[in-house]
């Protein structure tokens, strides 16, 4: 199961043998700046992780359809990162931030979770807004709204196309272009050069 794999990864990365749930909420563990649903907490002794109704409302409003999508989550990621500015996410925090967004889509998806091994398109992911809102505000699975547990175990590979999609869409919305441009020197990207990419 993906949660067990993530927990084992966390334990190895933090050189721990057990998880203290209170510690998970402290800044720098799972609590991070630019959360989709929680305001930034910088006091290392704080364990207040009350959901921010403003952030949840913004997340819901970022989609102009009845579903939370990869595109709407990219828009929300940009918004919450702007709220945290000038602080920037560390690599560890980015990992948690994208996993948080991916988990939201994979858990609340309408229908079966597509296998990550099939590299589904971004349009394959639709999490009904009302279902997401209930889950985030009431912290329960909204079975009365059609939520059902996935019939198959969700694995780490299932997160890959979701996280990749959110990351690429976020770059596009921020005007940074496709990911490959981050790795190609700018002089090769300029119009009028004879080089082919």
PDB file of C-alpha atoms in Angstrom:
ATOM      1  CA  UNK A   1       0.000   0.000   0.000  1.00  0.00           C
ATOM      2  CA  UNK A   2       1.317   3.474  -0.879  1.00  0.00           C
ATOM      3  CA  UNK A   3       0.801   4.946   2.614  1.00  0.00           C
ATOM      4  CA  UNK A   4       2.864   2.149   4.154  1.00  0.00           C
ATOM      5  CA  UNK A   5       5.617   2.701   1.574  1.00  0.00           C
ATOM      6  CA  UNK A   6       5.639   6.440   2.267  1.00  0.00           C
ATOM      7  CA  UNK A   7       5.730   5.807   6.031  1.00  0.00           C
ATOM      8  CA  UNK A   8       8.663   3.411   5.639  1.00  0.00           C
ATOM      9  CA  UNK A   9      10.455   5.923   3.419  1.00  0.00           C
ATOM     10  CA  UNK A  10       9.859   8.650   6.011  1.00  0.00           C
ATOM     11  CA  UNK A  11      11.215   6.444   8.808  1.00  0.00           C
ATOM     12  CA  UNK A  12      14.368   5.613   6.849  1.00  0.00           C
ATOM     13  CA  UNK A  13      14.909   9.237   5.784  1.00  0.00           C
ATOM     14  CA  UNK A  14      14.515  10.531   9.341  1.00  0.00           C
ATOM     15  CA  UNK A  15      16.506   7.639  10.861  1.00  0.00           C
ATOM     16  CA  UNK A  16      13.563   6.725  13.103  1.00  0.00           C
ATOM     17  CA  UNK A  17      11.986   3.428  14.111  1.00  0.00           C
ATOM     18  CA  UNK A  18       8.556   4.799  15.006  1.00  0.00           C
ATOM     19  CA  UNK A  19       6.310   7.727  14.170  1.00  0.00           C
ATOM     20  CA  UNK A  20       5.020  10.128  16.805  1.00  0.00           C
ATOM     21  CA  UNK A  21       1.840  11.584  15.290  1.00  0.00           C
ATOM     22  CA  UNK A  22       2.248  14.846  17.199  1.00  0.00           C
ATOM     23  CA  UNK A  23       5.753  15.306  15.785  1.00  0.00           C
ATOM     24  CA  UNK A  24       4.478  14.816  12.234  1.00  0.00           C
ATOM     25  CA  UNK A  25       2.542  18.062  12.555  1.00  0.00           C
ATOM     26  CA  UNK A  26       5.557  20.108  13.589  1.00  0.00           C
ATOM     27  CA  UNK A  27       7.098  22.375  10.947  1.00  0.00           C
ATOM     28  CA  UNK A  28       9.876  20.670   9.041  1.00  0.00           C
ATOM     29  CA  UNK A  29       8.423  17.156   9.290  1.00  0.00           C
ATOM     30  CA  UNK A  30       5.191  16.761   7.316  1.00  0.00           C
ATOM     31  CA  UNK A  31       3.951  20.266   8.082  1.00  0.00           C
ATOM     32  CA  UNK A  32       5.421  22.538   5.420  1.00  0.00           C
ATOM     33  CA  UNK A  33       4.986  26.000   4.031  1.00  0.00           C
ATOM     34  CA  UNK A  34       2.681  26.394   1.029  1.00  0.00           C
ATOM     35  CA  UNK A  35       0.312  23.610   2.083  1.00  0.00           C
ATOM     36  CA  UNK A  36      -2.889  23.294   0.070  1.00  0.00           C
ATOM     37  CA  UNK A  37      -5.014  23.310   3.224  1.00  0.00           C
ATOM     38  CA  UNK A  38      -2.947  24.613   6.151  1.00  0.00           C
ATOM     39  CA  UNK A  39      -1.562  28.073   6.850  1.00  0.00           C
ATOM     40  CA  UNK A  40       2.209  28.342   7.242  1.00  0.00           C
ATOM     41  CA  UNK A  41       3.401  27.504  10.745  1.00  0.00           C
ATOM     42  CA  UNK A  42       6.929  28.524  11.607  1.00  0.00           C
ATOM     43  CA  UNK A  43       7.051  27.923  15.379  1.00  0.00           C
ATOM     44  CA  UNK A  44       8.838  24.561  15.769  1.00  0.00           C
ATOM     45  CA  UNK A  45       6.861  23.823  18.945  1.00  0.00           C
ATOM     46  CA  UNK A  46       3.476  24.454  17.347  1.00  0.00           C
ATOM     47  CA  UNK A  47       1.290  21.453  16.609  1.00  0.00           C
ATOM     48  CA  UNK A  48      -1.774  23.427  15.530  1.00  0.00           C
ATOM     49  CA  UNK A  49      -2.736  22.011  12.163  1.00  0.00           C
ATOM     50  CA  UNK A  50      -6.254  23.315  11.875  1.00  0.00           C
ATOM     51  CA  UNK A  51      -7.400  23.397   8.269  1.00  0.00           C
ATOM     52  CA  UNK A  52      -7.605  26.870   6.764  1.00  0.00           C
ATOM     53  CA  UNK A  53     -11.097  27.436   5.428  1.00  0.00           C
ATOM     54  CA  UNK A  54      -9.715  30.205   3.193  1.00  0.00           C
ATOM     55  CA  UNK A  55      -7.202  27.859   1.569  1.00  0.00           C
ATOM     56  CA  UNK A  56      -9.791  25.123   1.089  1.00  0.00           C
ATOM     57  CA  UNK A  57     -12.241  27.643  -0.406  1.00  0.00           C
ATOM     58  CA  UNK A  58      -9.513  28.889  -2.757  1.00  0.00           C
ATOM     59  CA  UNK A  59      -8.611  25.320  -3.785  1.00  0.00           C
ATOM     60  CA  UNK A  60     -12.256  24.631  -4.669  1.00  0.00           C
ATOM     61  CA  UNK A  61     -12.666  27.940  -6.545  1.00  0.00           C
ATOM     62  CA  UNK A  62      -9.475  27.423  -8.576  1.00  0.00           C
ATOM     63  CA  UNK A  63     -11.341  24.926 -10.744  1.00  0.00           C
ATOM     64  CA  UNK A  64     -13.907  26.298 -13.172  1.00  0.00           C
ATOM     65  CA  UNK A  65     -15.482  22.838 -13.552  1.00  0.00           C
ATOM     66  CA  UNK A  66     -17.256  20.537 -11.093  1.00  0.00           C
ATOM     67  CA  UNK A  67     -13.970  18.722 -10.462  1.00  0.00           C
ATOM     68  CA  UNK A  68     -10.600  19.398  -8.939  1.00  0.00           C
ATOM     69  CA  UNK A  69      -8.146  18.653 -11.742  1.00  0.00           C
ATOM     70  CA  UNK A  70      -4.425  18.640 -12.398  1.00  0.00           C
ATOM     71  CA  UNK A  71      -4.750  22.138 -13.901  1.00  0.00           C
ATOM     72  CA  UNK A  72      -6.687  23.506 -10.928  1.00  0.00           C
ATOM     73  CA  UNK A  73      -4.223  21.997  -8.434  1.00  0.00           C
ATOM     74  CA  UNK A  74      -1.346  23.587 -10.362  1.00  0.00           C
ATOM     75  CA  UNK A  75      -3.127  26.936 -10.016  1.00  0.00           C
ATOM     76  CA  UNK A  76      -3.616  26.339  -6.287  1.00  0.00           C
ATOM     77  CA  UNK A  77       0.053  25.323  -5.855  1.00  0.00           C
ATOM     78  CA  UNK A  78       1.095  28.633  -7.463  1.00  0.00           C
ATOM     79  CA  UNK A  79      -1.280  30.541  -5.160  1.00  0.00           C
ATOM     80  CA  UNK A  80      -0.133  28.940  -1.899  1.00  0.00           C
ATOM     81  CA  UNK A  81       3.520  29.286  -2.886  1.00  0.00           C
ATOM     82  CA  UNK A  82       2.896  33.003  -3.504  1.00  0.00           C
ATOM     83  CA  UNK A  83       1.342  33.247  -0.019  1.00  0.00           C
ATOM     84  CA  UNK A  84       4.553  31.824   1.458  1.00  0.00           C
ATOM     85  CA  UNK A  85       6.843  34.135  -0.512  1.00  0.00           C
ATOM     86  CA  UNK A  86       9.642  35.092  -0.023  1.00  0.00           C
ATOM     87  CA  UNK A  87      10.190  31.708   1.637  1.00  0.00           C
ATOM     88  CA  UNK A  88      10.651  28.904  -0.861  1.00  0.00           C
ATOM     89  CA  UNK A  89       9.980  25.220  -0.468  1.00  0.00           C
ATOM     90  CA  UNK A  90      12.969  22.992   0.194  1.00  0.00           C
ATOM     91  CA  UNK A  91      13.307  19.861  -1.940  1.00  0.00           C
ATOM     92  CA  UNK A  92      11.826  17.798   0.913  1.00  0.00           C
ATOM     93  CA  UNK A  93       8.909  20.226   1.268  1.00  0.00           C
ATOM     94  CA  UNK A  94       8.322  20.166  -2.504  1.00  0.00           C
ATOM     95  CA  UNK A  95       8.156  16.379  -2.335  1.00  0.00           C
ATOM     96  CA  UNK A  96       5.524  16.550   0.399  1.00  0.00           C
ATOM     97  CA  UNK A  97       3.627  19.338  -1.387  1.00  0.00           C
ATOM     98  CA  UNK A  98       3.307  17.401  -4.639  1.00  0.00           C
ATOM     99  CA  UNK A  99       2.536  14.164  -2.784  1.00  0.00           C
ATOM    100  CA  UNK A 100      -0.210  16.054  -0.902  1.00  0.00           C
ATOM    101  CA  UNK A 101      -1.756  17.220  -4.185  1.00  0.00           C
ATOM    102  CA  UNK A 102      -1.391  13.793  -5.779  1.00  0.00           C
ATOM    103  CA  UNK A 103      -2.972  12.076  -2.791  1.00  0.00           C
ATOM    104  CA  UNK A 104      -5.943  14.428  -2.985  1.00  0.00           C
ATOM    105  CA  UNK A 105      -6.620  13.524  -6.620  1.00  0.00           C
ATOM    106  CA  UNK A 106      -5.962   9.796  -6.250  1.00  0.00           C
ATOM    107  CA  UNK A 107      -8.089   9.469  -3.112  1.00  0.00           C
ATOM    108  CA  UNK A 108     -11.074  11.491  -4.283  1.00  0.00           C
ATOM    109  CA  UNK A 109     -11.018  10.577  -7.994  1.00  0.00           C
ATOM    110  CA  UNK A 110     -14.280   9.879  -9.798  1.00  0.00           C
ATOM    111  CA  UNK A 111     -14.173   6.225 -10.855  1.00  0.00           C
ATOM    112  CA  UNK A 112     -11.208   3.881 -10.834  1.00  0.00           C
ATOM    113  CA  UNK A 113      -7.700   5.162 -10.218  1.00  0.00           C
ATOM    114  CA  UNK A 114      -5.802   4.845 -13.513  1.00  0.00           C
ATOM    115  CA  UNK A 115      -2.613   2.821 -13.280  1.00  0.00           C
ATOM    116  CA  UNK A 116       0.450   5.030 -13.256  1.00  0.00           C
ATOM    117  CA  UNK A 117       2.127   2.429 -15.458  1.00  0.00           C
ATOM    118  CA  UNK A 118      -0.253   3.375 -18.292  1.00  0.00           C
ATOM    119  CA  UNK A 119       0.870   7.038 -18.107  1.00  0.00           C
ATOM    120  CA  UNK A 120      -2.674   8.415 -18.297  1.00  0.00           C
ATOM    121  CA  UNK A 121      -3.235  11.963 -19.572  1.00  0.00           C
ATOM    122  CA  UNK A 122      -3.918  14.819 -17.167  1.00  0.00           C
ATOM    123  CA  UNK A 123      -7.579  14.751 -18.196  1.00  0.00           C
ATOM    124  CA  UNK A 124      -7.954  11.281 -16.625  1.00  0.00           C
ATOM    125  CA  UNK A 125      -8.031  12.827 -13.152  1.00  0.00           C
ATOM    126  CA  UNK A 126     -11.241  14.398 -11.859  1.00  0.00           C
ATOM    127  CA  UNK A 127     -12.090  14.681  -8.163  1.00  0.00           C
ATOM    128  CA  UNK A 128     -15.623  16.044  -7.611  1.00  0.00           C
ATOM    129  CA  UNK A 129     -15.482  19.360  -5.755  1.00  0.00           C
ATOM    130  CA  UNK A 130     -18.167  18.556  -3.198  1.00  0.00           C
ATOM    131  CA  UNK A 131     -16.429  15.286  -2.341  1.00  0.00           C
ATOM    132  CA  UNK A 132     -13.069  17.050  -1.930  1.00  0.00           C
ATOM    133  CA  UNK A 133     -14.586  19.856   0.128  1.00  0.00           C
ATOM    134  CA  UNK A 134     -16.261  17.390   2.506  1.00  0.00           C
ATOM    135  CA  UNK A 135     -13.051  15.392   2.901  1.00  0.00           C
ATOM    136  CA  UNK A 136     -10.941  18.470   3.621  1.00  0.00           C
ATOM    137  CA  UNK A 137     -13.357  20.324   5.900  1.00  0.00           C
ATOM    138  CA  UNK A 138     -14.894  17.405   7.792  1.00  0.00           C
ATOM    139  CA  UNK A 139     -11.881  15.068   7.512  1.00  0.00           C
ATOM    140  CA  UNK A 140     -13.964  12.045   6.570  1.00  0.00           C
ATOM    141  CA  UNK A 141     -14.599  10.025   3.424  1.00  0.00           C
ATOM    142  CA  UNK A 142     -17.858  11.276   1.834  1.00  0.00           C
ATOM    143  CA  UNK A 143     -19.499   7.939   1.008  1.00  0.00           C
ATOM    144  CA  UNK A 144     -22.889   9.644   0.677  1.00  0.00           C
ATOM    145  CA  UNK A 145     -21.407  11.577  -2.274  1.00  0.00           C
ATOM    146  CA  UNK A 146     -20.284   8.444  -4.072  1.00  0.00           C
ATOM    147  CA  UNK A 147     -16.785   8.069  -2.646  1.00  0.00           C
ATOM    148  CA  UNK A 148     -15.574   4.476  -2.654  1.00  0.00           C
ATOM    149  CA  UNK A 149     -12.301   2.956  -1.561  1.00  0.00           C
ATOM    150  CA  UNK A 150     -10.122   2.081  -4.530  1.00  0.00           C
ATOM    151  CA  UNK A 151     -10.565  -1.525  -5.577  1.00  0.00           C
ATOM    152  CA  UNK A 152      -6.841  -1.899  -6.070  1.00  0.00           C
ATOM    153  CA  UNK A 153      -3.933  -0.841  -3.933  1.00  0.00           C
ATOM    154  CA  UNK A 154      -2.598   2.551  -4.935  1.00  0.00           C
ATOM    155  CA  UNK A 155       1.167   2.362  -5.377  1.00  0.00           C
ATOM    156  CA  UNK A 156       3.917   4.941  -5.637  1.00  0.00           C
ATOM    157  CA  UNK A 157       3.941   4.622  -9.437  1.00  0.00           C
ATOM    158  CA  UNK A 158       0.332   5.860  -9.487  1.00  0.00           C
ATOM    159  CA  UNK A 159       1.564   9.186  -8.109  1.00  0.00           C
ATOM    160  CA  UNK A 160       4.073   9.742 -10.934  1.00  0.00           C
ATOM    161  CA  UNK A 161       1.727  10.928 -13.737  1.00  0.00           C
ATOM    162  CA  UNK A 162      -0.270  13.071 -11.290  1.00  0.00           C
ATOM    163  CA  UNK A 163       2.766  14.787  -9.787  1.00  0.00           C
ATOM    164  CA  UNK A 164       4.385  15.180 -13.212  1.00  0.00           C
ATOM    165  CA  UNK A 165       1.157  16.656 -14.583  1.00  0.00           C
ATOM    166  CA  UNK A 166       0.781  19.158 -11.738  1.00  0.00           C
ATOM    167  CA  UNK A 167       4.439  20.182 -11.989  1.00  0.00           C
ATOM    168  CA  UNK A 168       4.336  20.659 -15.761  1.00  0.00           C
ATOM    169  CA  UNK A 169       1.014  22.519 -15.645  1.00  0.00           C
ATOM    170  CA  UNK A 170       2.319  24.763 -12.872  1.00  0.00           C
ATOM    171  CA  UNK A 171       5.356  25.634 -15.037  1.00  0.00           C
ATOM    172  CA  UNK A 172       3.050  26.359 -17.975  1.00  0.00           C
ATOM    173  CA  UNK A 173       0.755  28.599 -15.905  1.00  0.00           C
ATOM    174  CA  UNK A 174       3.775  30.454 -14.493  1.00  0.00           C
ATOM    175  CA  UNK A 175       5.013  31.136 -18.040  1.00  0.00           C
ATOM    176  CA  UNK A 176       8.110  28.947 -17.665  1.00  0.00           C
ATOM    177  CA  UNK A 177       7.277  26.655 -20.558  1.00  0.00           C
ATOM    178  CA  UNK A 178       7.844  22.922 -20.766  1.00  0.00           C
ATOM    179  CA  UNK A 179      10.203  21.194 -18.344  1.00  0.00           C
ATOM    180  CA  UNK A 180      12.825  20.442 -20.995  1.00  0.00           C
ATOM    181  CA  UNK A 181      13.520  24.177 -21.267  1.00  0.00           C
ATOM    182  CA  UNK A 182      14.933  24.125 -17.746  1.00  0.00           C
ATOM    183  CA  UNK A 183      17.731  21.847 -18.957  1.00  0.00           C
ATOM    184  CA  UNK A 184      18.562  23.432 -22.328  1.00  0.00           C
ATOM    185  CA  UNK A 185      20.840  26.488 -22.369  1.00  0.00           C
ATOM    186  CA  UNK A 186      18.946  29.640 -23.303  1.00  0.00           C
ATOM    187  CA  UNK A 187      21.150  30.373 -26.335  1.00  0.00           C
ATOM    188  CA  UNK A 188      19.925  27.102 -27.888  1.00  0.00           C
ATOM    189  CA  UNK A 189      16.311  28.130 -27.325  1.00  0.00           C
ATOM    190  CA  UNK A 190      16.611  31.482 -29.104  1.00  0.00           C
ATOM    191  CA  UNK A 191      14.896  31.885 -32.445  1.00  0.00           C
ATOM    192  CA  UNK A 192      17.216  32.065 -35.401  1.00  0.00           C
ATOM    193  CA  UNK A 193      19.746  29.495 -34.247  1.00  0.00           C
ATOM    194  CA  UNK A 194      20.502  26.630 -36.578  1.00  0.00           C
ATOM    195  CA  UNK A 195      20.518  24.000 -33.851  1.00  0.00           C
ATOM    196  CA  UNK A 196      17.783  21.428 -33.608  1.00  0.00           C
ATOM    197  CA  UNK A 197      16.465  20.178 -30.300  1.00  0.00           C
TER     198      UNK A 197
END
